[in-house]
Each structure stands twice: as C-alpha cells, then as structure tokens.
mmCIF file of C-alpha atoms in Angstrom:
data_model
loop_
_atom_site.group_PDB
_atom_site.id
_atom_site.type_symbol
_atom_site.label_atom_id
_atom_site.label_comp_id
_atom_site.label_asym_id
_atom_site.label_seq_id
_atom_site.Cartn_x
_atom_site.Cartn_y
_atom_site.Cartn_z
ATOM 1 C CA MET K 1189 -37.730 10.738 81.090
ATOM 2 C CA PHE K 1190 -36.154 7.889 79.172
ATOM 3 C CA ARG K 1191 -33.560 8.603 76.517
ATOM 4 C CA ARG K 1192 -34.733 8.172 72.959
ATOM 5 C CA SER K 1193 -32.674 5.631 71.082
ATOM 6 C CA LEU K 1194 -32.161 4.433 67.521
ATOM 7 C CA VAL K 1195 -31.893 0.708 66.921
ATOM 8 C CA VAL K 1196 -31.224 -1.649 64.046
ATOM 9 C CA PHE K 1197 -34.679 -3.097 63.474
ATOM 10 C CA GLY K 1198 -33.472 -5.705 61.026
ATOM 11 C CA LEU K 1199 -32.129 -7.669 63.999
ATOM 12 C CA LEU K 1200 -35.429 -7.606 65.903
ATOM 13 C CA LEU K 1201 -38.702 -9.451 65.622
ATOM 14 C CA SER K 1202 -40.928 -6.661 64.364
ATOM 15 C CA PHE K 1203 -44.026 -5.807 62.418
ATOM 16 C CA SER K 1204 -45.423 -2.667 60.870
ATOM 17 C CA VAL K 1205 -48.817 -1.022 60.803
ATOM 18 C CA GLU K 1206 -49.949 1.834 58.561
ATOM 19 C CA LEU K 1207 -51.433 4.592 60.732
ATOM 20 C CA TYR K 1208 -52.112 7.203 58.055
ATOM 21 C CA ALA K 1209 -50.827 8.103 54.616
ATOM 22 C CA GLY K 1210 -47.120 8.837 54.858
ATOM 23 C CA ALA K 1211 -46.723 7.427 58.368
ATOM 24 C CA SER K 1212 -46.088 3.872 59.446
ATOM 25 C CA LEU K 1213 -45.352 2.569 62.922
ATOM 26 C CA LEU K 1214 -43.021 -0.361 63.498
ATOM 27 C CA LEU K 1215 -43.318 -2.329 66.759
ATOM 28 C CA THR K 1216 -40.863 -4.925 68.028
ATOM 29 C CA GLU K 1217 -43.456 -6.983 69.943
ATOM 30 C CA LYS K 1218 -46.839 -8.380 69.025
ATOM 31 C CA ARG K 1219 -47.805 -8.521 72.698
ATOM 32 C CA ILE K 1220 -46.311 -8.302 76.188
ATOM 33 C CA VAL K 1221 -46.575 -11.346 78.458
ATOM 34 C CA PHE K 1222 -45.360 -11.094 82.060
ATOM 35 C CA SER K 1223 -44.455 -14.333 83.783
ATOM 36 C CA GLU K 1224 -45.007 -14.622 87.531
ATOM 37 C CA ARG K 1225 -41.479 -13.425 88.397
ATOM 38 C CA GLN K 1226 -41.118 -10.804 85.666
ATOM 39 C CA ARG K 1227 -41.434 -7.163 86.689
ATOM 40 C CA SER K 1228 -40.517 -5.149 83.580
ATOM 41 C CA ALA K 1229 -40.702 -5.223 79.789
ATOM 42 C CA GLU K 1230 -39.807 -3.038 76.827
ATOM 43 C CA ILE K 1231 -41.305 -2.397 73.430
ATOM 44 C CA ILE K 1232 -39.563 -0.310 70.787
ATOM 45 C CA ILE K 1233 -41.586 1.735 68.339
ATOM 46 C CA LYS K 1234 -40.200 3.270 65.174
ATOM 47 C CA ASN K 1235 -41.616 5.758 62.702
ATOM 48 C CA ASN K 1236 -41.150 3.778 59.516
ATOM 49 C CA GLY K 1237 -42.869 6.356 57.324
ATOM 50 C CA ASP K 1238 -41.715 9.472 55.506
ATOM 51 C CA GLU K 1239 -43.433 12.081 57.703
ATOM 52 C CA THR K 1240 -43.038 13.181 61.319
ATOM 53 C CA GLY K 1241 -45.332 11.193 63.582
ATOM 54 C CA ARG K 1242 -46.800 12.042 66.996
ATOM 55 C CA TYR K 1243 -48.025 9.075 68.998
ATOM 56 C CA GLU K 1244 -49.938 8.600 72.227
ATOM 57 C CA ILE K 1245 -49.642 5.403 74.273
ATOM 58 C CA SER K 1246 -52.540 4.411 76.515
ATOM 59 C CA ILE K 1247 -53.984 1.410 78.372
ATOM 60 C CA LEU K 1248 -57.560 0.295 77.764
ATOM 61 C CA GLU K 1249 -59.850 -2.655 78.420
ATOM 62 C CA LYS K 1250 -61.133 -4.998 75.720
ATOM 63 C CA GLU K 1251 -62.876 -8.332 75.385
ATOM 64 C CA MET K 1252 -62.958 -10.835 72.533
ATOM 65 C CA MET K 1253 -66.184 -11.847 70.820
ATOM 66 C CA GLN K 1254 -66.834 -15.267 69.289
ATOM 67 C CA ASP K 1255 -66.173 -13.981 65.784
ATOM 68 C CA GLY K 1256 -62.704 -12.730 66.822
ATOM 69 C CA ARG K 1257 -63.543 -9.038 67.141
ATOM 70 C CA VAL K 1258 -61.839 -7.367 70.111
ATOM 71 C CA VAL K 1259 -64.137 -4.642 71.438
ATOM 72 C CA ASP K 1260 -64.012 -2.074 74.229
ATOM 73 C CA THR K 1261 -65.503 -3.044 77.578
ATOM 74 C CA ASP K 1262 -66.265 -1.211 80.815
ATOM 75 C CA SER K 1263 -66.333 -4.400 82.870
ATOM 76 C CA PRO K 1264 -63.150 -6.439 82.313
ATOM 77 C CA GLN K 1265 -63.043 -9.705 84.234
ATOM 78 C CA ALA K 1266 -59.340 -9.705 85.117
ATOM 79 C CA SER K 1267 -57.622 -6.397 84.379
ATOM 80 C CA ILE K 1268 -53.915 -5.639 84.696
ATOM 81 C CA LYS K 1269 -54.367 -1.908 84.081
ATOM 82 C CA LYS K 1270 -53.902 -0.724 87.687
ATOM 83 C CA MET K 1271 -50.699 -2.783 87.981
ATOM 84 C CA LEU K 1272 -48.970 -1.143 84.996
ATOM 85 C CA ARG K 1273 -46.636 1.845 84.875
ATOM 86 C CA TYR K 1274 -45.173 2.923 81.542
ATOM 87 C CA SER K 1275 -43.187 5.777 80.047
ATOM 88 C CA PRO K 1276 -43.183 7.831 77.903
ATOM 89 C CA ARG K 1277 -46.879 8.255 77.183
ATOM 90 C CA ARG K 1278 -46.482 10.619 74.249
ATOM 91 C CA VAL K 1279 -43.691 10.778 71.727
ATOM 92 C CA SER K 1280 -42.853 12.615 68.512
ATOM 93 C CA LEU K 1281 -40.680 10.730 66.025
ATOM 94 C CA GLN K 1282 -38.978 11.894 62.863
ATOM 95 C CA PRO K 1283 -38.926 9.473 59.908
ATOM 96 C CA GLY K 1284 -36.634 6.576 60.823
ATOM 97 C CA GLU K 1285 -36.496 7.546 64.512
ATOM 98 C CA ALA K 1286 -37.242 5.070 67.313
ATOM 99 C CA GLN K 1287 -38.270 5.152 70.969
ATOM 100 C CA THR K 1288 -38.171 2.584 73.749
ATOM 101 C CA ILE K 1289 -41.372 2.303 75.789
ATOM 102 C CA ARG K 1290 -40.625 0.854 79.219
ATOM 103 C CA VAL K 1291 -43.353 -0.979 81.096
ATOM 104 C CA ALA K 1292 -43.200 -1.817 84.810
ATOM 105 C CA LEU K 1293 -45.476 -4.230 86.670
ATOM 106 C CA ARG K 1294 -46.478 -3.616 90.297
ATOM 107 C CA LYS K 1295 -48.469 -6.552 91.598
ATOM 108 C CA PRO K 1296 -50.463 -6.363 94.818
ATOM 109 C CA LYS K 1297 -49.584 -8.765 97.592
ATOM 110 C CA ASP K 1298 -51.395 -12.091 97.594
ATOM 111 C CA LEU K 1299 -52.552 -11.696 93.997
ATOM 112 C CA ALA K 1300 -54.744 -14.681 93.143
ATOM 113 C CA PRO K 1301 -53.530 -17.097 90.455
ATOM 114 C CA GLY K 1302 -54.885 -16.438 86.993
ATOM 115 C CA GLU K 1303 -54.383 -14.583 83.754
ATOM 116 C CA TYR K 1304 -54.777 -10.796 83.886
ATOM 117 C CA ARG K 1305 -55.051 -8.740 80.705
ATOM 118 C CA SER K 1306 -55.413 -5.206 79.426
ATOM 119 C CA HIS K 1307 -54.385 -3.664 76.100
ATOM 120 C CA MET K 1308 -51.797 -1.058 75.111
ATOM 121 C CA ARG K 1309 -52.863 1.259 72.313
ATOM 122 C CA PHE K 1310 -50.564 3.294 70.054
ATOM 123 C CA THR K 1311 -52.496 6.168 68.476
ATOM 124 C CA ALA K 1312 -51.283 8.559 65.791
ATOM 125 C CA MET K 1313 -52.042 12.071 67.039
ATOM 126 C CA PRO K 1314 -53.378 14.732 64.658
ATOM 127 C CA ILE K 1315 -50.960 16.887 62.711
ATOM 128 C CA ILE K 1316 -52.870 19.988 61.653
ATOM 129 C CA GLN K 1317 -51.873 21.589 58.382
ATOM 130 C CA ALA K 1318 -52.901 25.071 57.230
ATOM 131 C CA ASN K 1319 -53.828 25.254 53.573
ATOM 132 C CA THR K 1320 -54.359 28.563 51.732
ATOM 133 C CA VAL K 1321 -57.708 28.542 49.953
ATOM 134 C CA SER K 1322 -56.479 30.686 47.037
ATOM 135 C CA ASP K 1323 -53.752 33.166 46.128
ATOM 136 C CA THR K 1324 -56.050 36.111 46.849
ATOM 137 C CA ASP K 1325 -58.140 34.777 49.705
ATOM 138 C CA GLU K 1326 -56.694 35.430 53.166
ATOM 139 C CA GLU K 1327 -58.797 32.739 54.836
ATOM 140 C CA LEU K 1328 -57.109 29.516 55.801
ATOM 141 C CA SER K 1329 -58.577 26.030 55.994
ATOM 142 C CA LEU K 1330 -57.384 23.510 58.563
ATOM 143 C CA SER K 1331 -57.157 19.847 57.665
ATOM 144 C CA THR K 1332 -56.264 16.820 59.748
ATOM 145 C CA LYS K 1333 -55.308 13.328 58.680
ATOM 146 C CA MET K 1334 -57.585 10.453 59.703
ATOM 147 C CA LEU K 1335 -56.340 8.971 62.974
ATOM 148 C CA LEU K 1336 -55.711 5.271 63.290
ATOM 149 C CA SER K 1337 -54.307 3.189 66.110
ATOM 150 C CA TYR K 1338 -52.858 -0.238 66.837
ATOM 151 C CA THR K 1339 -53.422 -2.255 70.009
ATOM 152 C CA ILE K 1340 -51.480 -5.106 71.584
ATOM 153 C CA ALA K 1341 -52.382 -7.273 74.567
ATOM 154 C CA VAL K 1342 -50.504 -6.895 77.866
ATOM 155 C CA ILE K 1343 -50.853 -10.082 79.909
ATOM 156 C CA LEU K 1344 -49.775 -11.272 83.354
ATOM 157 C CA ARG K 1345 -49.768 -15.006 84.053
ATOM 158 C CA GLN K 1346 -49.803 -15.476 87.808
ATOM 159 C CA GLY K 1347 -49.245 -18.951 89.192
ATOM 160 C CA GLU K 1348 -49.340 -22.280 87.393
ATOM 161 C CA LEU K 1349 -51.741 -21.910 84.491
ATOM 162 C CA ASP K 1350 -52.723 -24.383 81.808
ATOM 163 C CA ALA K 1351 -54.703 -24.546 78.608
ATOM 164 C CA ALA K 1352 -56.246 -27.176 76.373
ATOM 165 C CA ALA K 1353 -57.633 -26.617 72.905
ATOM 166 C CA SER K 1354 -59.325 -28.400 70.039
ATOM 167 C CA ILE K 1355 -60.571 -27.775 66.499
ATOM 168 C CA ASP K 1356 -64.105 -28.643 65.467
ATOM 169 C CA SER K 1357 -66.790 -27.897 62.853
ATOM 170 C CA ALA K 1358 -64.137 -27.563 60.134
ATOM 171 C CA GLN K 1359 -65.587 -27.441 56.637
ATOM 172 C CA VAL K 1360 -64.727 -26.031 53.231
ATOM 173 C CA VAL K 1361 -67.459 -23.759 51.868
ATOM 174 C CA LYS K 1362 -67.896 -22.115 48.476
ATOM 175 C CA ALA K 1363 -67.322 -18.349 48.531
ATOM 176 C CA GLU K 1364 -67.894 -15.618 45.976
ATOM 177 C CA SER K 1365 -64.318 -15.940 44.728
ATOM 178 C CA GLY K 1366 -63.135 -19.430 45.557
ATOM 179 C CA TYR K 1367 -63.359 -21.309 48.842
ATOM 180 C CA ASN K 1368 -63.194 -20.532 52.551
ATOM 181 C CA LEU K 1369 -62.281 -22.861 55.386
ATOM 182 C CA ASN K 1370 -64.584 -22.349 58.376
ATOM 183 C CA PHE K 1371 -63.829 -23.841 61.793
ATOM 184 C CA ASN K 1372 -63.872 -23.254 65.545
ATOM 185 C CA ILE K 1373 -60.963 -23.221 67.985
ATOM 186 C CA ASN K 1374 -62.164 -24.316 71.422
ATOM 187 C CA ARG K 1375 -60.297 -23.234 74.546
ATOM 188 C CA GLU K 1376 -60.295 -24.667 78.058
ATOM 189 C CA GLY K 1377 -58.159 -23.881 81.084
ATOM 190 C CA SER K 1378 -56.827 -20.790 82.825
ATOM 191 C CA ARG K 1379 -54.832 -19.061 80.077
ATOM 192 C CA SER K 1380 -55.455 -17.663 76.610
ATOM 193 C CA LEU K 1381 -54.171 -19.035 73.301
ATOM 194 C CA TYR K 1382 -51.978 -17.311 70.731
ATOM 195 C CA GLY K 1383 -50.535 -18.841 67.605
ATOM 196 C CA ALA K 1384 -50.653 -19.320 63.838
ATOM 197 C CA ILE K 1385 -52.916 -21.102 61.369
ATOM 198 C CA LYS K 1386 -51.546 -23.106 58.452
ATOM 199 C CA VAL K 1387 -53.564 -25.013 55.853
ATOM 200 C CA THR K 1388 -51.857 -27.423 53.456
ATOM 201 C CA SER K 1389 -52.748 -30.262 51.124
ATOM 202 C CA VAL K 1390 -52.573 -33.714 52.710
ATOM 203 C CA ASP K 1391 -51.182 -35.167 49.467
ATOM 204 C CA ASP K 1392 -48.752 -32.278 48.892
ATOM 205 C CA PRO K 1393 -47.535 -30.752 52.183
ATOM 206 C CA GLU K 1394 -45.574 -28.099 50.268
ATOM 207 C CA LEU K 1395 -48.822 -26.670 48.878
ATOM 208 C CA VAL K 1396 -49.835 -23.985 51.390
ATOM 209 C CA LEU K 1397 -53.448 -22.979 50.873
ATOM 210 C CA ALA K 1398 -53.723 -20.489 53.756
ATOM 211 C CA SER K 1399 -51.687 -19.067 56.623
ATOM 212 C CA LEU K 1400 -52.476 -16.617 59.373
ATOM 213 C CA THR K 1401 -50.299 -15.475 62.263
ATOM 214 C CA GLY K 1402 -51.177 -13.728 65.525
ATOM 215 C CA LEU K 1403 -54.455 -15.546 66.095
ATOM 216 C CA GLY K 1404 -55.537 -15.502 69.737
ATOM 217 C CA VAL K 1405 -58.385 -16.833 71.839
ATOM 218 C CA TYR K 1406 -58.581 -14.710 74.993
ATOM 219 C CA THR K 1407 -59.978 -15.750 78.335
ATOM 220 C CA PRO K 1408 -62.774 -16.216 79.252
ATOM 221 C CA LEU K 1409 -63.881 -16.987 75.676
ATOM 222 C CA ALA K 1410 -64.522 -20.717 75.231
ATOM 223 C CA ALA K 1411 -64.535 -20.839 71.421
ATOM 224 C CA ARG K 1412 -63.601 -18.594 68.510
ATOM 225 C CA GLN K 1413 -65.171 -18.883 65.078
ATOM 226 C CA ILE K 1414 -62.762 -18.491 62.154
ATOM 227 C CA SER K 1415 -63.193 -18.232 58.389
ATOM 228 C CA ILE K 1416 -60.067 -18.103 56.254
ATOM 229 C CA PRO K 1417 -59.885 -17.844 52.433
ATOM 230 C CA LEU K 1418 -58.080 -20.619 50.588
ATOM 231 C CA LYS K 1419 -55.578 -19.699 47.883
ATOM 232 C CA LEU K 1420 -55.353 -22.211 45.066
ATOM 233 C CA PRO K 1421 -52.473 -22.265 42.571
ATOM 234 C CA ALA K 1422 -53.290 -20.806 39.167
ATOM 235 C CA GLY K 1423 -55.376 -23.359 37.296
ATOM 236 C CA GLY K 1424 -55.165 -25.742 40.259
ATOM 237 C CA ALA K 1425 -58.012 -27.756 41.723
ATOM 238 C CA LEU K 1426 -59.006 -27.923 45.378
ATOM 239 C CA PRO K 1427 -57.213 -30.891 47.044
ATOM 240 C CA SER K 1428 -59.457 -33.690 48.246
ATOM 241 C CA GLN K 1429 -58.150 -33.395 51.823
ATOM 242 C CA LEU K 1430 -56.698 -30.465 53.745
ATOM 243 C CA ARG K 1431 -54.468 -30.454 56.820
ATOM 244 C CA LEU K 1432 -55.446 -27.663 59.217
ATOM 245 C CA GLN K 1433 -52.895 -26.772 61.906
ATOM 246 C CA TYR K 1434 -52.967 -24.317 64.799
ATOM 247 C CA ILE K 1435 -49.514 -23.915 66.365
ATOM 248 C CA GLU K 1436 -49.055 -21.783 69.466
ATOM 249 C CA ASP K 1437 -46.232 -19.246 69.587
ATOM 250 C CA VAL K 1438 -43.584 -20.450 72.054
ATOM 251 C CA ALA K 1439 -42.179 -16.911 72.305
ATOM 252 C CA TYR K 1440 -45.316 -15.930 74.222
ATOM 253 C CA GLY K 1441 -45.640 -19.006 76.416
ATOM 254 C CA GLY K 1442 -47.583 -21.296 74.095
ATOM 255 C CA ASP K 1443 -46.977 -25.037 73.736
ATOM 256 C CA LEU K 1444 -50.032 -26.439 71.948
ATOM 257 C CA ASN K 1445 -50.059 -27.890 68.441
ATOM 258 C CA LEU K 1446 -53.470 -28.800 67.001
ATOM 259 C CA GLU K 1447 -54.223 -30.618 63.756
ATOM 260 C CA SER K 1448 -57.370 -31.588 61.895
ATOM 261 C CA ILE K 1449 -57.895 -33.298 58.538
ATOM 262 C CA VAL K 1450 -60.704 -31.724 56.523
ATOM 263 C CA ASP K 1451 -62.417 -33.326 53.523
ATOM 264 C CA ALA K 1452 -63.055 -30.996 50.609
ATOM 265 C CA PRO K 1453 -66.550 -30.959 49.019
#
C-alpha cells in the first residue's frame, strides 16, 4: 500500500472536475503517455471540495466518434489494459487531502510498434446519508448523491510513430445566439493528436474569439468534426477573416501546429 501524501498543488499542472455537490476532484495530469522506454507514471488526485470523498479508480475501453464523443467499447483495436498495474484502486480523501496513484507498465516481449490506449476512470463512490422523516416518525430514508466520474486516456507509444494533420471544411455559421465556427481536423499516421484550438481575428491578433484546450483525435479515427462558439466583444462585429489554429501539446508528445484562414459570411 502506498503512503498517502499531501502536496502543494499550486506548483503542479492541474485541473479540477466537479463530481457532485460539495466534492471536487483535482488531477495533476490530463492524460498519461508512456514512451517506449518508460515503465512507470504517477498521477496525484486531491479532494478539492468541502466534503469527504470516496473514489474508485478503474481501467476501461473507449473509442472516439466523429463528433468527438468518447464512448464505451467491447472491441478496442489496440488496448493497453492488460499491460497496466496501478495502486491504490480505492481511496477516501478528506477535504484538502491528496493521494498519489502509481501506474506501472508491463509490456509483453516483441510488442509490435503502434499506439496502444485504454482509459483510467475516477469515480465518486456513493456516500449514503440517513435522514429522519419527521420528529415523531421512527422510519429513516436513505439518500445518495448522484455519482459522476472523470476519465483520462492512458497511452503507450511503441516504436517510431508519426502523425500528420490538416484542417478542412472550416466555415462560420449563424447560431441561435451568435456564430459558431465549424471545421474538421483530419488525422493520418500511427499516433493520435492532442492539443488546443485558438481562434483570433486576422486584423487584430489580440482579439481571441474562441479557445479550447484538451482536444484530441484518437486512433484509428481519421477525422473529427468540431463546432465551437465564437465570442464577440460587447457591441463588436464579426471580423471579416478569422485565424484558426490547432497547436499540439508538447508535454504529451505533440509537435504539430496547424493554421487555416476562414472568411466570415
């Protein structure tokens, strides 16, 4: 059993997800990517809420659809699940308390080159509360909070992998409350993509109309369809031309930088 530890999260790259009212889980990684020679990794989770939280960590299989949804699958094409060992698998954290989850990779001999992926899920376990129905009624009612979970990708890149990408079909469309920018990110090669979207005005690069981080295109998907709302300044008009950028995250092995100029209607 690994020792529970408290850390200073302000010094770490981290993000938070609300699991249920009063509880919030902070994770120090958006994903885990094993290089060919790497055998272990760590992710620190912290109860950032104001109630005690009980969490279960599990590995499951998912696939990405063209519209970006990541859904459960019983037939993954290249799973890493059987190669993973991790501990602990359940943890109870007081408000402000943290826990290191250690992940070990055990690759089989002569593993073929390629990208292998499964997903690690962090689920808030039920905390049952007994509520008295009335001052005179001896019966009790049991209530549970709605359970939510958060999932990150766990990826192994075995061998020399590459990727190429492009943007196409980009167009600004009228929405119910403003404008959306619709486009496709096309992927080729042996690895997935992961990066951030940024939309600015060509004439005024400081005017950011949209931004989105953590956008992936998983193998074997060849193209992902994206629609992102545009935020105009108060009283401002839509610029005549937009600069659309997709920049891969170097922290997770990305090196691509795409750009497309889009004419506004």
